[in-house]
């Protein structure tokens, strides 16, 4: 208690004294929770996040923001920025010794690894949140971000699983494994492609695992010898197959949004996405035709979690923790998972909640497109160290994209 | 020129204006608009309701405010710059013209990173002021060229004669310069507004994601495949811009001086 | 105080931002941002072929688009110089793209020109094609046709405004004199009017060329996957997870600066001739 009082004094002095640095997340986290809430009351939190999806924006702007103001007296402001932008912004701010412009950031995977490498995240703090009691802390997919233990430097926020998308009218019996997909692509030239972004890379990793005896080969950190042994299988597979891709593999959609457009208009027969539950949302919105369905390959589909971090130069870590705590509450997690809202999976262990919330989450579980939850869970494959991801990106750019047109 | 090619040309021009407009309107109101259908399966005003909800409206206000500020700020800088360079003449004037052309020719994506670090060091990272200063760079370059042209045509003897006849510098400004510059000033404000209005890379980088103009919202929606919202915000971007141009065009004959 | 002080202040104000940008590009391109500044790093980065291929592709695309837009602008300015409704309508339509932001031009181009876009659907309605693949690919292709058309349309707005203004200011006696001296209407146009318009709009043509060469939004949406347009390559490297690759971006930025300075030189040379 005494130490926390000292910490509170330190934090308060730092927060009020002009010119002195802002309180650090780790110091704030040492305080009792009601002190954190008291510090946060009446402050503004800037949350840097991806702002491209109107459904997510509506959830944040219309559902979260007013409730946060009402419950905790915190004003939530959003700022646009995804992984690479956040990294660049924080690096520059730190280099310039400037005050932070971000209190809370939506991050995961390679961004988390890069931010930790440069000590750009504050913490540990996430384990101190009252809501964190209900986290699904047994799940490696949730508690380890691309195999890196989160160790309280980021808070799990949502869980998704990669899936392909097909049109049940156009392709009544789709391929259900990586090898069957290769056969299908050869038999239907020009009808398959993947995007150049994160989603497309996830697809390439699914293939990489499948061709090399599963994800186990890649677990336990990056290993150059394993990469030299396994990567050629992926790239020879691709080199043999890309002539049968859309535009003979000479062009690739810039983003998964472009791939969605190709799929919806019948230019290709498959789309893909990082959130299999989101397919129903895209059907509702009219991005996909009503006959679009989720497809999971038997080789295993990568599941991954997205997180919230507090930058080390954040000016309002107490406010950021209060926001994070609210976002992890059963009510906020439930709202987020509804298909009509966002369809983003919860990171809570339902069994740790009271019976009322258990019943409500159970009622959500049924996928409206008839994809059984148990199958998705059985096929879920965890992410591996971020360096594998980065290697796939750079090697693909060099060997596959670079050969286009030659 | 005979009539037939003129008719063909006019028809072609009409198509280049109508096709993009029709596509944007269909995308903004359409739902499930897939090949080969010319018209969507269903219609919705969902994205327009979001406009009332605040996000696009806030961005619209942000864009208009920034555009006006940049128009005024760049004009205020460009008038004395253009005048000083036009009076200097000779090699100095040529050097000045080259210096004014530089911020016009250097792509914003090349400028953005360096300016970002400089503005962060000044404690302006991610602020509206930073975005304003960033937009001023191309706008001031462009308008300085413009006013260099204006003042080159403007006989400096006007001012000297007025002074000889006993006018104070203030009277020279009020009675001689202001009427002569009224039209160029109006055009300059509109052009400065337009340069800010369409700017994306400088806003994204210098605004640090916190300054959300309409153009930046369109980029976010396009990247996310939200065609309906992208088209809606796109239409909102086009309408005031066309109006601003119409204002500038009311004295189109003056625009020659822009680049000569 | 020197009477040229004002001019020097003006020049300083104009040049400061580009110089800051240039200094950053050299510093970060040489590894300064990663704490290992060495000019040799910069030299090594600039010896790689990739950014030069991107520069070459982008330059050719910008040149072709600018040439198309210039020809279009001169043709329109000459064909519609009257005061009738059709003349005024044509001039207004030609200048329409000037105020439309590039990102909107790009988004509209995707909706119109893609293989399942509005043009393809019109073709399908007419029965000329049945699936998108039968529609010629205009976007994201190495020949860049769709990108060049969109860039040219965007430039047409600016260049036709300039060309129409030049035509409006031409002495009507000129053409009449040429005709009196025995030139046909066609010859008078080609030998007298077109060169005069060309001289009048040339600095604008250079400015438009510099603008499209460095623009990002259109190539990002409409450009080919390979070779990458220079502006797209710069931004992709700048966002790379590998920090060393980010340095490549700043080195490639120097090529953009060089292209801009070349355009400035071209502009000044054309002015000094005029």
Short mmCIF file of N, CA and C in Angstrom, two decimals, chain A residues 141-265:
data_model
loop_
_atom_site.label_atom_id
_atom_site.label_comp_id
_atom_site.label_asym_id
_atom_site.label_seq_id
_atom_site.Cartn_x
_atom_site.Cartn_y
_atom_site.Cartn_z
N UNK A 141 -3.07 -19.19 -28.54
CA UNK A 141 -3.37 -18.30 -29.66
C UNK A 141 -3.64 -16.89 -29.16
N UNK A 142 -4.18 -16.78 -27.94
CA UNK A 142 -4.51 -15.47 -27.41
C UNK A 142 -3.36 -14.86 -26.61
N UNK A 143 -2.71 -15.66 -25.80
CA UNK A 143 -1.71 -15.11 -24.89
C UNK A 143 -0.33 -14.96 -25.52
N UNK A 144 -0.13 -15.55 -26.68
CA UNK A 144 1.15 -15.40 -27.37
C UNK A 144 0.89 -14.79 -28.73
N UNK A 145 1.56 -13.66 -29.02
CA UNK A 145 1.34 -12.92 -30.25
C UNK A 145 2.46 -13.26 -31.21
N UNK A 146 2.16 -14.03 -32.24
CA UNK A 146 3.19 -14.53 -33.14
C UNK A 146 4.30 -15.18 -32.30
N UNK A 147 3.88 -16.00 -31.36
CA UNK A 147 4.75 -16.76 -30.46
C UNK A 147 5.43 -15.92 -29.40
N UNK A 148 5.32 -14.61 -29.47
CA UNK A 148 5.99 -13.79 -28.48
C UNK A 148 5.03 -13.61 -27.30
N UNK A 149 5.44 -13.99 -26.09
CA UNK A 149 4.54 -13.81 -24.95
C UNK A 149 4.20 -12.33 -24.79
N UNK A 150 2.93 -12.04 -24.53
CA UNK A 150 2.55 -10.63 -24.46
C UNK A 150 3.06 -9.98 -23.17
N UNK A 151 3.21 -10.79 -22.13
CA UNK A 151 3.82 -10.33 -20.87
C UNK A 151 3.30 -8.99 -20.37
N UNK A 152 2.03 -8.76 -20.58
CA UNK A 152 1.43 -7.54 -20.05
C UNK A 152 1.72 -6.29 -20.85
N UNK A 153 2.45 -6.41 -21.99
CA UNK A 153 2.75 -5.23 -22.81
C UNK A 153 1.68 -4.97 -23.86
N UNK A 154 0.77 -5.91 -24.06
CA UNK A 154 -0.39 -5.66 -24.89
C UNK A 154 -1.54 -6.51 -24.36
N UNK A 155 -2.76 -6.01 -24.61
CA UNK A 155 -3.93 -6.71 -24.11
C UNK A 155 -4.68 -7.35 -25.26
N UNK A 156 -4.97 -8.66 -25.17
CA UNK A 156 -5.75 -9.29 -26.24
C UNK A 156 -7.09 -8.58 -26.37
N UNK A 157 -7.56 -8.42 -27.62
CA UNK A 157 -8.80 -7.66 -27.81
C UNK A 157 -9.81 -8.46 -28.65
N UNK A 158 -9.32 -9.13 -29.70
CA UNK A 158 -10.25 -9.90 -30.53
C UNK A 158 -9.50 -11.05 -31.18
N UNK A 159 -10.26 -12.09 -31.57
CA UNK A 159 -9.63 -13.28 -32.11
C UNK A 159 -10.33 -13.63 -33.42
N UNK A 160 -9.53 -13.88 -34.44
CA UNK A 160 -10.11 -14.19 -35.76
C UNK A 160 -9.41 -15.40 -36.34
N UNK A 161 -9.99 -15.95 -37.40
CA UNK A 161 -9.37 -17.09 -38.06
C UNK A 161 -9.45 -16.91 -39.56
N UNK A 162 -8.32 -17.18 -40.21
CA UNK A 162 -8.21 -17.03 -41.66
C UNK A 162 -9.15 -18.01 -42.37
N UNK A 163 -9.74 -17.59 -43.47
CA UNK A 163 -10.59 -18.49 -44.24
C UNK A 163 -10.59 -18.06 -45.70
N UNK A 164 -10.82 -19.03 -46.58
CA UNK A 164 -11.11 -18.71 -47.97
C UNK A 164 -12.60 -18.49 -48.10
N UNK A 165 -13.00 -17.85 -49.18
CA UNK A 165 -14.42 -17.61 -49.44
C UNK A 165 -14.72 -18.11 -50.85
N UNK A 166 -15.83 -18.83 -51.01
CA UNK A 166 -16.22 -19.27 -52.35
C UNK A 166 -17.69 -18.99 -52.56
N UNK A 167 -18.13 -19.13 -53.80
CA UNK A 167 -19.53 -18.90 -54.13
C UNK A 167 -20.18 -20.27 -54.34
N UNK A 168 -21.15 -20.60 -53.49
CA UNK A 168 -21.71 -21.95 -53.52
C UNK A 168 -22.50 -22.22 -54.81
N UNK A 169 -22.88 -21.17 -55.53
CA UNK A 169 -23.56 -21.39 -56.81
C UNK A 169 -22.55 -21.69 -57.91
N UNK A 170 -21.43 -20.93 -57.91
CA UNK A 170 -20.42 -21.09 -58.95
C UNK A 170 -19.57 -22.33 -58.73
N UNK A 171 -19.25 -22.63 -57.46
CA UNK A 171 -18.34 -23.74 -57.12
C UNK A 171 -19.01 -24.62 -56.08
N UNK A 172 -19.94 -25.48 -56.51
CA UNK A 172 -20.72 -26.25 -55.53
C UNK A 172 -19.84 -27.17 -54.68
N UNK A 173 -18.78 -27.74 -55.25
CA UNK A 173 -17.92 -28.60 -54.42
C UNK A 173 -16.49 -28.10 -54.47
N UNK A 174 -16.16 -27.18 -53.57
CA UNK A 174 -14.82 -26.56 -53.58
C UNK A 174 -13.76 -27.51 -53.05
N UNK A 175 -12.49 -27.28 -53.39
CA UNK A 175 -11.39 -28.10 -52.86
C UNK A 175 -11.26 -27.87 -51.35
N UNK A 176 -10.89 -28.93 -50.62
CA UNK A 176 -10.86 -28.79 -49.16
C UNK A 176 -9.49 -29.03 -48.55
N UNK A 177 -8.46 -29.06 -49.39
CA UNK A 177 -7.10 -29.16 -48.86
C UNK A 177 -6.18 -28.38 -49.77
N UNK A 178 -4.96 -28.13 -49.32
CA UNK A 178 -4.01 -27.37 -50.13
C UNK A 178 -3.72 -28.11 -51.43
N UNK A 179 -3.58 -29.44 -51.36
CA UNK A 179 -3.26 -30.17 -52.60
C UNK A 179 -4.46 -30.18 -53.55
N UNK A 180 -5.67 -30.30 -52.99
CA UNK A 180 -6.86 -30.27 -53.85
C UNK A 180 -7.03 -28.88 -54.48
N UNK A 181 -6.65 -27.84 -53.70
CA UNK A 181 -6.73 -26.47 -54.24
C UNK A 181 -5.79 -26.32 -55.43
N UNK A 182 -4.57 -26.90 -55.31
CA UNK A 182 -3.62 -26.82 -56.42
C UNK A 182 -4.19 -27.49 -57.67
N UNK A 183 -4.82 -28.67 -57.48
CA UNK A 183 -5.47 -29.36 -58.60
C UNK A 183 -6.53 -28.48 -59.23
N UNK A 184 -7.34 -27.88 -58.35
CA UNK A 184 -8.44 -27.03 -58.82
C UNK A 184 -7.90 -25.85 -59.65
N UNK A 185 -6.83 -25.22 -59.14
CA UNK A 185 -6.27 -24.05 -59.84
C UNK A 185 -5.77 -24.47 -61.23
N UNK A 186 -5.12 -25.64 -61.32
CA UNK A 186 -4.63 -26.12 -62.61
C UNK A 186 -5.79 -26.39 -63.57
N UNK A 187 -6.88 -26.88 -63.02
CA UNK A 187 -8.03 -27.22 -63.87
C UNK A 187 -8.84 -25.98 -64.25
N UNK A 188 -8.68 -24.89 -63.52
CA UNK A 188 -9.45 -23.66 -63.80
C UNK A 188 -8.51 -22.48 -63.93
N UNK A 189 -7.72 -22.39 -65.01
CA UNK A 189 -6.74 -21.32 -65.11
C UNK A 189 -7.39 -19.93 -65.06
N UNK A 190 -6.71 -19.01 -64.39
CA UNK A 190 -7.17 -17.62 -64.35
C UNK A 190 -8.24 -17.33 -63.32
N UNK A 191 -8.59 -18.33 -62.49
CA UNK A 191 -9.72 -18.13 -61.58
C UNK A 191 -9.30 -18.03 -60.11
N UNK A 192 -7.99 -17.92 -59.84
CA UNK A 192 -7.55 -17.85 -58.45
C UNK A 192 -6.42 -16.83 -58.34
N UNK A 193 -6.41 -16.07 -57.26
CA UNK A 193 -5.26 -15.23 -56.93
C UNK A 193 -5.32 -14.88 -55.45
N UNK A 194 -4.30 -14.22 -54.95
CA UNK A 194 -4.32 -13.73 -53.58
C UNK A 194 -3.80 -12.31 -53.60
N UNK A 195 -4.04 -11.56 -52.52
CA UNK A 195 -3.63 -10.16 -52.51
C UNK A 195 -2.18 -10.04 -52.05
N UNK A 196 -1.64 -8.81 -52.18
CA UNK A 196 -0.23 -8.59 -51.82
C UNK A 196 -0.06 -8.17 -50.36
N UNK A 197 -1.16 -8.10 -49.61
CA UNK A 197 -1.09 -7.58 -48.25
C UNK A 197 -0.99 -8.68 -47.21
N UNK A 198 -1.38 -8.36 -46.00
CA UNK A 198 -1.28 -9.26 -44.86
C UNK A 198 -2.06 -10.55 -45.10
N UNK A 199 -3.28 -10.42 -45.66
CA UNK A 199 -4.13 -11.59 -45.87
C UNK A 199 -3.49 -12.57 -46.86
N UNK A 200 -2.97 -12.03 -47.96
CA UNK A 200 -2.33 -12.89 -48.95
C UNK A 200 -1.13 -13.61 -48.35
N UNK A 201 -0.37 -12.91 -47.52
CA UNK A 201 0.78 -13.53 -46.87
C UNK A 201 0.33 -14.65 -45.93
N UNK A 202 -0.79 -14.43 -45.24
CA UNK A 202 -1.32 -15.48 -44.37
C UNK A 202 -1.66 -16.72 -45.19
N UNK A 203 -2.24 -16.52 -46.38
CA UNK A 203 -2.52 -17.65 -47.26
C UNK A 203 -1.22 -18.39 -47.60
N UNK A 204 -0.18 -17.64 -47.96
CA UNK A 204 1.10 -18.28 -48.32
C UNK A 204 1.67 -19.06 -47.14
N UNK A 205 1.44 -18.55 -45.91
CA UNK A 205 1.93 -19.27 -44.73
C UNK A 205 1.13 -20.58 -44.52
N UNK A 206 -0.17 -20.53 -44.80
CA UNK A 206 -0.97 -21.75 -44.71
C UNK A 206 -0.37 -22.82 -45.64
N UNK A 207 -0.02 -22.40 -46.86
CA UNK A 207 0.58 -23.34 -47.81
C UNK A 207 1.96 -23.80 -47.32
N UNK A 208 2.74 -22.85 -46.82
CA UNK A 208 4.08 -23.18 -46.31
C UNK A 208 4.00 -24.26 -45.23
N UNK A 209 3.08 -24.11 -44.29
CA UNK A 209 2.91 -25.12 -43.24
C UNK A 209 2.50 -26.46 -43.86
N UNK A 210 1.50 -26.40 -44.76
CA UNK A 210 0.95 -27.64 -45.31
C UNK A 210 2.00 -28.44 -46.07
N UNK A 211 2.92 -27.72 -46.76
CA UNK A 211 3.91 -28.42 -47.58
C UNK A 211 5.09 -28.92 -46.75
N UNK A 212 5.14 -28.52 -45.46
CA UNK A 212 6.31 -28.86 -44.64
C UNK A 212 5.93 -29.53 -43.32
N UNK A 213 4.90 -30.31 -43.37
CA UNK A 213 4.57 -31.12 -42.21
C UNK A 213 3.89 -30.39 -41.07
N UNK A 214 3.26 -29.28 -41.39
CA UNK A 214 2.46 -28.59 -40.37
C UNK A 214 3.21 -27.50 -39.64
N UNK A 215 2.47 -26.80 -38.80
CA UNK A 215 3.01 -25.60 -38.15
C UNK A 215 4.14 -25.95 -37.18
N UNK A 216 4.15 -27.21 -36.69
CA UNK A 216 5.15 -27.61 -35.70
C UNK A 216 6.58 -27.36 -36.17
N UNK A 217 6.82 -27.54 -37.49
CA UNK A 217 8.14 -27.31 -38.07
C UNK A 217 8.64 -25.89 -37.80
N UNK A 218 7.71 -24.95 -37.66
CA UNK A 218 8.09 -23.53 -37.60
C UNK A 218 7.99 -22.94 -36.19
N UNK A 219 7.57 -23.77 -35.23
CA UNK A 219 7.40 -23.23 -33.89
C UNK A 219 8.72 -23.18 -33.15
N UNK A 220 8.79 -22.34 -32.14
CA UNK A 220 10.00 -22.23 -31.34
C UNK A 220 10.98 -21.21 -31.87
N UNK A 221 10.48 -20.20 -32.58
CA UNK A 221 11.35 -19.13 -33.04
C UNK A 221 11.86 -19.35 -34.45
N UNK A 222 12.37 -18.27 -35.05
CA UNK A 222 12.85 -18.35 -36.43
C UNK A 222 14.18 -19.09 -36.47
N UNK A 223 14.34 -19.90 -37.51
CA UNK A 223 15.58 -20.66 -37.66
C UNK A 223 15.97 -20.66 -39.13
N UNK A 224 17.12 -20.09 -39.44
CA UNK A 224 17.52 -19.89 -40.83
C UNK A 224 17.68 -21.22 -41.57
N UNK A 225 18.20 -22.23 -40.90
CA UNK A 225 18.39 -23.53 -41.57
C UNK A 225 17.04 -24.13 -41.97
N UNK A 226 16.06 -24.03 -41.05
CA UNK A 226 14.72 -24.53 -41.37
C UNK A 226 14.13 -23.76 -42.55
N UNK A 227 14.34 -22.45 -42.54
CA UNK A 227 13.83 -21.63 -43.65
C UNK A 227 14.44 -22.08 -44.97
N UNK A 228 15.76 -22.29 -45.00
CA UNK A 228 16.41 -22.70 -46.24
C UNK A 228 15.90 -24.05 -46.73
N UNK A 229 15.49 -24.87 -45.79
CA UNK A 229 15.02 -26.21 -46.15
C UNK A 229 13.55 -26.17 -46.60
N UNK A 230 12.75 -25.32 -45.97
CA UNK A 230 11.30 -25.37 -46.20
C UNK A 230 10.81 -24.40 -47.26
N UNK A 231 11.42 -23.20 -47.34
CA UNK A 231 10.92 -22.17 -48.25
C UNK A 231 10.90 -22.63 -49.70
N UNK A 232 11.95 -23.36 -50.17
CA UNK A 232 11.93 -23.77 -51.59
C UNK A 232 10.68 -24.57 -51.95
N UNK A 233 10.14 -25.36 -51.00
CA UNK A 233 8.92 -26.12 -51.32
C UNK A 233 7.79 -25.18 -51.65
N UNK A 234 7.64 -24.10 -50.84
CA UNK A 234 6.58 -23.14 -51.11
C UNK A 234 6.79 -22.47 -52.46
N UNK A 235 8.02 -22.02 -52.72
CA UNK A 235 8.22 -21.22 -53.93
C UNK A 235 8.25 -22.05 -55.21
N UNK A 236 8.68 -23.30 -55.13
CA UNK A 236 8.56 -24.13 -56.34
C UNK A 236 7.09 -24.48 -56.59
N UNK A 237 6.35 -24.69 -55.50
CA UNK A 237 4.89 -24.92 -55.62
C UNK A 237 4.26 -23.74 -56.34
N UNK A 238 4.62 -22.51 -55.88
CA UNK A 238 4.05 -21.31 -56.48
C UNK A 238 4.50 -21.15 -57.94
N UNK A 239 5.80 -21.35 -58.18
CA UNK A 239 6.30 -21.13 -59.54
C UNK A 239 5.61 -22.05 -60.54
N UNK A 240 5.30 -23.27 -60.08
CA UNK A 240 4.61 -24.19 -60.98
C UNK A 240 3.15 -23.78 -61.18
N UNK A 241 2.59 -23.11 -60.19
CA UNK A 241 1.15 -22.88 -60.19
C UNK A 241 0.74 -21.50 -60.71
N UNK A 242 1.59 -20.47 -60.47
CA UNK A 242 1.14 -19.11 -60.80
C UNK A 242 0.79 -18.90 -62.28
N UNK A 243 1.37 -19.68 -63.23
CA UNK A 243 0.88 -19.48 -64.60
C UNK A 243 -0.63 -19.75 -64.73
N UNK A 244 -1.19 -20.50 -63.78
CA UNK A 244 -2.63 -20.75 -63.80
C UNK A 244 -3.41 -19.77 -62.93
N UNK A 245 -2.71 -18.80 -62.33
CA UNK A 245 -3.39 -17.79 -61.53
C UNK A 245 -4.07 -16.77 -62.44
N UNK A 246 -4.85 -15.90 -61.81
CA UNK A 246 -5.45 -14.75 -62.50
C UNK A 246 -4.35 -13.94 -63.19
N UNK A 247 -4.56 -13.55 -64.43
CA UNK A 247 -3.57 -12.81 -65.22
C UNK A 247 -2.23 -13.53 -65.26
N UNK A 248 -2.26 -14.84 -65.28
CA UNK A 248 -1.03 -15.67 -65.32
C UNK A 248 -0.04 -15.31 -64.22
N UNK A 249 -0.54 -14.78 -63.11
CA UNK A 249 0.35 -14.45 -62.00
C UNK A 249 1.25 -13.25 -62.27
N UNK A 250 0.90 -12.44 -63.29
CA UNK A 250 1.71 -11.23 -63.57
C UNK A 250 1.21 -10.03 -62.79
N UNK A 251 -0.01 -10.12 -62.28
CA UNK A 251 -0.55 -9.02 -61.47
C UNK A 251 -1.25 -9.63 -60.27
N UNK A 252 -1.20 -8.93 -59.17
CA UNK A 252 -1.86 -9.39 -57.94
C UNK A 252 -2.65 -8.22 -57.37
N UNK A 253 -3.83 -8.50 -56.80
CA UNK A 253 -4.59 -7.41 -56.18
C UNK A 253 -3.74 -6.73 -55.10
N UNK A 254 -3.80 -5.40 -55.08
CA UNK A 254 -3.00 -4.63 -54.12
C UNK A 254 -3.42 -4.97 -52.69
N UNK A 255 -4.72 -5.06 -52.47
CA UNK A 255 -5.21 -5.30 -51.11
C UNK A 255 -6.31 -6.35 -51.17
N UNK A 256 -6.70 -6.83 -50.00
CA UNK A 256 -7.76 -7.83 -49.94
C UNK A 256 -9.07 -7.21 -50.41
N UNK A 257 -9.20 -5.88 -50.33
CA UNK A 257 -10.40 -5.21 -50.84
C UNK A 257 -10.51 -5.38 -52.34
N UNK A 258 -9.37 -5.27 -53.05
CA UNK A 258 -9.39 -5.48 -54.50
C UNK A 258 -9.76 -6.93 -54.83
N UNK A 259 -9.27 -7.86 -54.01
CA UNK A 259 -9.60 -9.27 -54.23
C UNK A 259 -11.10 -9.50 -54.04
N UNK A 260 -11.68 -8.87 -53.02
CA UNK A 260 -13.13 -8.97 -52.79
C UNK A 260 -13.90 -8.53 -54.04
N UNK A 261 -13.43 -7.43 -54.64
CA UNK A 261 -14.12 -6.89 -55.83
C UNK A 261 -14.02 -7.89 -56.98
N UNK A 262 -12.85 -8.50 -57.17
CA UNK A 262 -12.68 -9.49 -58.24
C UNK A 262 -13.60 -10.68 -58.01
N UNK A 263 -13.68 -11.11 -56.77
CA UNK A 263 -14.52 -12.27 -56.43
C UNK A 263 -15.99 -11.96 -56.65
N UNK A 264 -16.44 -10.83 -56.13
CA UNK A 264 -17.86 -10.50 -56.20
C UNK A 264 -18.33 -10.35 -57.65
N UNK A 265 -17.43 -9.87 -58.52
CA UNK A 265 -17.82 -9.66 -59.91
C UNK A 265 -17.52 -10.86 -60.80
#
